PDB file of C-alpha atoms in Angstrom:
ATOM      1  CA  UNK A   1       0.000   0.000   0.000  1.00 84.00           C
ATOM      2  CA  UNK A   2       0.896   4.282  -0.079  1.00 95.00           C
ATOM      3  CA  UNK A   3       1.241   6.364   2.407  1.00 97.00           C
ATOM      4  CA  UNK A   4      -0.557   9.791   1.550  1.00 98.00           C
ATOM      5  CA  UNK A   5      -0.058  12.796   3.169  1.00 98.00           C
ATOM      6  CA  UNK A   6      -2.412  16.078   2.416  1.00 98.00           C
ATOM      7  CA  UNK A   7      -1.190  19.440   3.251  1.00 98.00           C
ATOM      8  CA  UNK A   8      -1.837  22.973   1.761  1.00 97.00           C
ATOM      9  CA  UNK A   9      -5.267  23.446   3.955  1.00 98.00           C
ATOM     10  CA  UNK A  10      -6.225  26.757   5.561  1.00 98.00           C
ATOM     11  CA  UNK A  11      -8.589  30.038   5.635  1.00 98.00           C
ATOM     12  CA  UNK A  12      -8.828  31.718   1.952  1.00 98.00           C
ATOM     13  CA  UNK A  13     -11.337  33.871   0.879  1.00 98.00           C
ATOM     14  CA  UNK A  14     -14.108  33.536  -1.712  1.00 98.00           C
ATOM     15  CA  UNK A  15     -12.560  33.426  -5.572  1.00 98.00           C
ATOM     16  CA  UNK A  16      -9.545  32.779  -3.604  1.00 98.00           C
ATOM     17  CA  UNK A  17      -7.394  30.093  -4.438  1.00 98.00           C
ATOM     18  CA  UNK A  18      -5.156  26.886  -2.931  1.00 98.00           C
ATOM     19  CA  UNK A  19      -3.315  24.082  -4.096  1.00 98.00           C
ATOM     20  CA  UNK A  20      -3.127  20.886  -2.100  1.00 98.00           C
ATOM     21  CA  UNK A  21      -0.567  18.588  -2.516  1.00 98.00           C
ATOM     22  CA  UNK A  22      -0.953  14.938  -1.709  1.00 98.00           C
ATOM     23  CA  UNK A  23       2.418  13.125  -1.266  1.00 98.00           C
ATOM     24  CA  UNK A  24       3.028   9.837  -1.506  1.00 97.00           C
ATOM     25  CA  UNK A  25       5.513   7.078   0.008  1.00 97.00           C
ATOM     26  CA  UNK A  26       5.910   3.676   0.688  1.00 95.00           C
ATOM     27  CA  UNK A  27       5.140   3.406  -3.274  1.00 95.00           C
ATOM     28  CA  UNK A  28       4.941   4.874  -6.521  1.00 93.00           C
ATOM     29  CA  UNK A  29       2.053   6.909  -7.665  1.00 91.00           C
ATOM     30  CA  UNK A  30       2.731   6.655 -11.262  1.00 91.00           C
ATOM     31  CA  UNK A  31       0.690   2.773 -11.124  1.00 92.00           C
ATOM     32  CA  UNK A  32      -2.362   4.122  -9.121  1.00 95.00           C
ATOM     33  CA  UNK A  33      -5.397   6.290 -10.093  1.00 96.00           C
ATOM     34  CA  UNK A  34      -5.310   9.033  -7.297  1.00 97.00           C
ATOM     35  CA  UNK A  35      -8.274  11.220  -6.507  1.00 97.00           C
ATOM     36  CA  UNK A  36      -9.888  14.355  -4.457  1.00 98.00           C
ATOM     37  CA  UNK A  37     -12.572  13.708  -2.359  1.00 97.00           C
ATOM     38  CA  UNK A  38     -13.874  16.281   0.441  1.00 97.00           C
ATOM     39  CA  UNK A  39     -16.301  16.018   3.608  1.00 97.00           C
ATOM     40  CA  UNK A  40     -17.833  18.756   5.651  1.00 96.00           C
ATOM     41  CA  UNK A  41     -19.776  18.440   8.390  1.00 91.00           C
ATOM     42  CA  UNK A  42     -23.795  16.697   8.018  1.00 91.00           C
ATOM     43  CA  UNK A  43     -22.936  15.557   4.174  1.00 94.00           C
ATOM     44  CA  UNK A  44     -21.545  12.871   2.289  1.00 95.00           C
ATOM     45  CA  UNK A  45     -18.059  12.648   1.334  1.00 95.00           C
ATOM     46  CA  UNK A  46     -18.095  13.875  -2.244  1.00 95.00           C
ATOM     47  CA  UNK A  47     -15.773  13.128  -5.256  1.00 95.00           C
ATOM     48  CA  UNK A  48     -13.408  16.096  -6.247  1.00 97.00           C
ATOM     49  CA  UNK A  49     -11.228  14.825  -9.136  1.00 97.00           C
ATOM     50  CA  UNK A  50      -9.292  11.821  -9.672  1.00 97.00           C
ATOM     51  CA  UNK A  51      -6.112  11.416 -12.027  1.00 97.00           C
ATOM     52  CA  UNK A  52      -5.389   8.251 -13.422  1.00 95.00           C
ATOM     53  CA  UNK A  53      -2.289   6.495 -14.140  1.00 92.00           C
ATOM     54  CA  UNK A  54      -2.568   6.947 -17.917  1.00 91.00           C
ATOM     55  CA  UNK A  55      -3.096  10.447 -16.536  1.00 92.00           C
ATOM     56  CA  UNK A  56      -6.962  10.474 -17.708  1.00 94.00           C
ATOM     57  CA  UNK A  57      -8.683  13.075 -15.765  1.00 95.00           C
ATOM     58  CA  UNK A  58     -12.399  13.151 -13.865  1.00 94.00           C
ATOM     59  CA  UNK A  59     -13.748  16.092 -12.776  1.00 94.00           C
ATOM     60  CA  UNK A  60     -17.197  17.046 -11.251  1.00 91.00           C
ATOM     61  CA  UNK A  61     -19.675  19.362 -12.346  1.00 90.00           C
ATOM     62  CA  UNK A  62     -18.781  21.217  -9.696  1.00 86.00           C
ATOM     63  CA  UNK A  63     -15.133  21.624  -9.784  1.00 87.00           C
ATOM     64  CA  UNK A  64     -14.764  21.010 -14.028  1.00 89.00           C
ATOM     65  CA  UNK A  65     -13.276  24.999 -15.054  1.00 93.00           C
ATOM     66  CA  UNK A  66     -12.684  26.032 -11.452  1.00 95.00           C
ATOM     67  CA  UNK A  67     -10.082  22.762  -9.976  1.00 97.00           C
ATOM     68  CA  UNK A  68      -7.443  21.272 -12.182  1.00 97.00           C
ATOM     69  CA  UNK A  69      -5.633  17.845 -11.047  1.00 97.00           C
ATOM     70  CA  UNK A  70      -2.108  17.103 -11.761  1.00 97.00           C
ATOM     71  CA  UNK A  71       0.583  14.944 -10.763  1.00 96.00           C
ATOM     72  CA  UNK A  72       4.573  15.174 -10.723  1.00 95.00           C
ATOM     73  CA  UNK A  73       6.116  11.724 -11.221  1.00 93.00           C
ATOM     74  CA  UNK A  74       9.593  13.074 -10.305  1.00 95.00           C
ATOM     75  CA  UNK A  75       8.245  14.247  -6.547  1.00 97.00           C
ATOM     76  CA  UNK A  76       5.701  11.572  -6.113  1.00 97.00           C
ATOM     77  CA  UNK A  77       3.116  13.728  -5.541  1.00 97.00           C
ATOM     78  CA  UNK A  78      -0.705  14.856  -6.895  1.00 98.00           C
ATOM     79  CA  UNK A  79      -2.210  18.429  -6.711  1.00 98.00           C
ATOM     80  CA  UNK A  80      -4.878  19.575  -6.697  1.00 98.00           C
ATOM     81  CA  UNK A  81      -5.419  23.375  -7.706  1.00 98.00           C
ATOM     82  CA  UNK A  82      -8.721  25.402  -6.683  1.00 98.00           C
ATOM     83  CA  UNK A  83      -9.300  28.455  -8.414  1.00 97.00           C
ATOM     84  CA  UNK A  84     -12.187  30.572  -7.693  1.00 97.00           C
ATOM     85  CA  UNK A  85     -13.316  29.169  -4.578  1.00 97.00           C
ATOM     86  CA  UNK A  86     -17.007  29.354  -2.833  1.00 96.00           C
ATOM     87  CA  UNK A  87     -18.018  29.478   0.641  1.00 96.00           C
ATOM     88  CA  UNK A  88     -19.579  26.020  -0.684  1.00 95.00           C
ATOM     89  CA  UNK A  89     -16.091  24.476  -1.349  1.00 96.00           C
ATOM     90  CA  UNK A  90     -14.852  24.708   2.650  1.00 97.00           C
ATOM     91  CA  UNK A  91     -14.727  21.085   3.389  1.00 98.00           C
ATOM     92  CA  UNK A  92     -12.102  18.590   4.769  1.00 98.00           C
ATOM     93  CA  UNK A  93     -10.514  17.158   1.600  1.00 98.00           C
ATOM     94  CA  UNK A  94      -8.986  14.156   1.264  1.00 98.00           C
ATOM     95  CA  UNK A  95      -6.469  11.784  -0.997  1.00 98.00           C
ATOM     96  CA  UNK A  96      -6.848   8.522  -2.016  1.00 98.00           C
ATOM     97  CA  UNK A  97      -5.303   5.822  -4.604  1.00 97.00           C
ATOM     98  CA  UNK A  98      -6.102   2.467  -5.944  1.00 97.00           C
ATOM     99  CA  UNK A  99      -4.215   0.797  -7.783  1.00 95.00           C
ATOM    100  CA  UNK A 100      -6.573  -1.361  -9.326  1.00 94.00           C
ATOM    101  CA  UNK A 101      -8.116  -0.559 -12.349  1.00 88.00           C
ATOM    102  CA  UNK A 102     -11.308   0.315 -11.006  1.00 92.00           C
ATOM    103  CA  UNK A 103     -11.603   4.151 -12.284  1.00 91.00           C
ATOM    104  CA  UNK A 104     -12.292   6.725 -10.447  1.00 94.00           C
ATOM    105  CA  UNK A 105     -14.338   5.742  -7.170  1.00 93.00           C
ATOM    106  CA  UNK A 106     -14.757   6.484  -3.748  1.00 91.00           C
ATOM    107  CA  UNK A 107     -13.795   2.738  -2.561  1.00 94.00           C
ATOM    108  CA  UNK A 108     -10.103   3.372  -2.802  1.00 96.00           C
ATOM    109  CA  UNK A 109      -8.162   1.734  -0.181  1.00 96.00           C
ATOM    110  CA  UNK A 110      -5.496   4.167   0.654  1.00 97.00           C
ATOM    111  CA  UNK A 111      -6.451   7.503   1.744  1.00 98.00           C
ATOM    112  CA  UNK A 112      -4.841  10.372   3.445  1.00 98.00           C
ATOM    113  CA  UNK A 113      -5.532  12.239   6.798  1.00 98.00           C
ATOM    114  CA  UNK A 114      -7.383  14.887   5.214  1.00 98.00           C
ATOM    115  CA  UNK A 115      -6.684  19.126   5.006  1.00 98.00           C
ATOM    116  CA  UNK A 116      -9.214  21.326   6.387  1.00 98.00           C
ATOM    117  CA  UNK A 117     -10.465  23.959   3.616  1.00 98.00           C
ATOM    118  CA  UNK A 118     -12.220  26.968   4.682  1.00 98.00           C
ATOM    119  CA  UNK A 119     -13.592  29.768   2.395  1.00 98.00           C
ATOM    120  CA  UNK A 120     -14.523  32.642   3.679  1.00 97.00           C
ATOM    121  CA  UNK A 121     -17.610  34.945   2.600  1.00 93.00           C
TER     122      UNK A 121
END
């Protein structure tokens, strides 16, 4: 299995932006799909964006234009960039790989502590 480790969290303000790395050890990334998913309090965890290994990338209708998903082979490590961010964004967001070739899903079974997001009004 990976080891993932989210940083990059904090306090921004609306159409603000932040990029959250997601770094990986114990394995390479390059073999696994990796994806964004984020949590806030009373609602489901919630797909972000997920990069696959082919580098094929899934966005949602509410991140597609605003969130772009990348990955740097050389570091080991996934980002995820947030442009334009809404009070409605401020969740806990999480990484998570699989590398089985499953797509992009929220049954991964490596995931990271999480970063705390908070956008401001």
């Amino acid at each position: 299995q990976v080891q993932l480790v989210e940083s990059g969290g904090g306090l921004v303000q609306s159409g603000g932006s932040l990029t959250l790395p997601c770094a990986a050890s114990g394995s390479r990334l390059d073999d696994y799909i990796v994806g964004w998913f984020r949590q806030s309090p009373g609602k489901e965890r919630e797909g972000v964006s997920c990069i696959g290994s082919d580098g094929t990338l899934y966005y949602t209708d509410s991140t597609r234009g605003r969130f772009t998903i990348s990955r740097d082979n050389a570091k080991n490590t996934v980002y995820l960039q947030m442009n334009s961010l809404k009070p409605e964004d401020s969740a806990t967001y999480y990484c998570a790989a699989d590398r089985r070739p499953l797509g992009c899903h929220y049954n991964m079974p490596d995931w990271g502590k999480g970063t705390l997001v908070t956008v401001s009004s």
